[in-house]
Amino acid sequence: MSEGRRLYLDGVSVVFDGFRALNNLSLIVEPGELRSVIGPNGAGKTTMMDVITGKTRPTAGKVLFGETDLTRMDEAGIANLGIGRKFQKPTMFDALTVFENLELALKAPRGPIACLRWKLNGEARTRIEQTMAEIGLTERAQDLAGILSHGQRQWLEIGMLLMQDPELLLVDEPVAGMTDSETEHTAALLVRIAGKRSVVVVEHDLEFVRALGRRVTVLCDGSVLSEGSIDHVQNDQRVIEVYLGR
Amino acid sequence: MSLAMSPIAADARLRLGLRAGLAIFVLLLGIMPLLNLLPVTNPLHVSDFLVSITGKWICYAILALSLDLAWGYAGILSLGHGAFFALGGYAMGMHLMRMIGPRGVYGHPVLPDFMVFLGYQELPWYWLGFGSFPFAMLMVVLVPGALALIVGFLSFRSRITGVYLSILTQAMTFALMLAFFRNDMGFGGNNGFTDFKELLGFALNTSGARAGLFYASLIALVLSFLICLRLTRSKYGRVLTAIRDAESRVRFLGYNTTSHKLFAFVLSAMLAGVAGALYVPQVGIINPGEFSPANSIEAVIWVAVGGRGTLVGAVLGAFTVNGLKTWLTSAAPDLWLFVLGGLFVAVTLFLPKGLIGLIKGRGR
């Protein structure tokens, strides 16, 4: 675990037209850690992910992954560094099949010529098939992603994230629209993934966060309000005021 | 992989059927110049007019394929693809002008007529080398490719997409048209190039040369189709489709979408240049009118009518719309532009997948 890189946000602020989406946010995610991030709407959870993945440039502050400053890189560069992201609204390529979506996500050379020459070998096929089994979409391999149900789309996107073989996974609301048993399955999967990789989960569903059972960070108005175990933050008076009490 | 008649399998069979149809079509095209040799009294005789106009349509089909690669697959709606076509045509035209030699009206040993007329003393530097056929052929692909590289790099890097990119490409072809209209550009001004005599030693006004150009175009069409097929059936093709549908998501998977789009755009421009180069000796003239924005828009309509995102559709659209155009412009010349506009509106509203979508709908 110690060989992994840690994610370090240091005093990050993002200002949109005078609105402070992130306000001097500092956060450390250790290698192999599974971290839940909760907070009311507008607390800056998604903006935090945007900053880490290069979609949004911070107005101030540093974002370090190991020794690398992520604020100087573009989305593709950050993804290739080993940071994968699942979006709040599952996003994939509807005109491609489940198999092809996973194949595109599979870690492999990303240039045009390399893609042109790409041949699906046995090892790659096995990895894709293993992932399809893991996310329960083996039967749907040749179906277009566009016809999947919402829960299946969530799963496919998690599968795509796994194919990228990232060191750090950022997972935005993974269980929205899932049934209870699917939610349980997802929690188990994320716990299993963590350890080998760092995982940051943004979630509204407190039961789910409890099921993950790890360290929780509460964001409010763009900075950290409280941090600790789920019991600790649920009993934190400030958290109850701004979030849980509502 | 799954049941025999799953949608995917049905789709594959349909695709096979379409390809077989295309192969038969190419064979039919292939015997046209031969039928032209039959005596006029023979019912199977094909007129000179039909052969020469079909040769033009084959070039248009290559242009349609190239546009389909950029638009149908990569989602780059270029409204300036006619510019790449025209640049390829001008590169070929420059070679053909040099091949006139001393046979021009003014009889100058080196300078084309328009340069003598405009008082040029010597060949401008950018005309050097065009006396060589291989050099000219290289320029046919390199000049459109270089323009696409520059325009594409600047706009894709700045993440200019959608309608803004379309307007930009439209402005590009318009600017080139205005530039080529100027006499001091050294490309013959509004008259362009014409009065070509020979290519590779063959006199152009013979039926043999016409047949040769026809076959060269047909071979180029088949090769372009195979290149596009190879590209679109590879993982690269699926990356392009993914970029078309959700570019930012592709970036988060670690793909540098700028380089992928640039690769497709440059290749597409090169194919368009080849189409233009084959077109010019067949029609015997190239002038700045080829840069007209309307030409580029027409090419977009071919692809839309045929069915963008399918290679067979692009070819089908080019032949169908141009066939219709040839028939209508003689039957009811005033109607053509209305029909063209109406066709585009109708296809957009009722046939978003074009004629191919119609065929596929029946096939299911």
PDB file of N, CA and C in Angstrom, chain B residues 118 197 226 233 320:
ATOM      1  N   LEU B 118      -0.708  38.239 -67.967  1.00  0.00           N
ATOM      2  CA  LEU B 118      -0.569  39.138 -66.819  1.00  0.00           C
ATOM      3  C   LEU B 118       0.848  39.702 -66.702  1.00  0.00           C
ATOM      4  N   LYS B 197      -4.134  19.832 -72.054  1.00  0.00           N
ATOM      5  CA  LYS B 197      -3.823  19.052 -73.258  1.00  0.00           C
ATOM      6  C   LYS B 197      -3.606  17.577 -72.954  1.00  0.00           C
ATOM      7  N   LEU B 226     -12.166   1.201 -48.831  1.00  0.00           N
ATOM      8  CA  LEU B 226     -11.481   0.198 -48.011  1.00  0.00           C
ATOM      9  C   LEU B 226     -10.714   0.857 -46.867  1.00  0.00           C
ATOM     10  N   ARG B 233     -13.852   0.279 -38.712  1.00  0.00           N
ATOM     11  CA  ARG B 233     -14.087  -1.006 -38.056  1.00  0.00           C
ATOM     12  C   ARG B 233     -13.049  -1.285 -36.967  1.00  0.00           C
ATOM     13  N   THR B 320     -27.134   9.404 -55.754  1.00  0.00           N
ATOM     14  CA  THR B 320     -28.565   9.690 -55.833  1.00  0.00           C
ATOM     15  C   THR B 320     -28.815  11.178 -56.048  1.00  0.00           C
TER      16      THR B 320
END
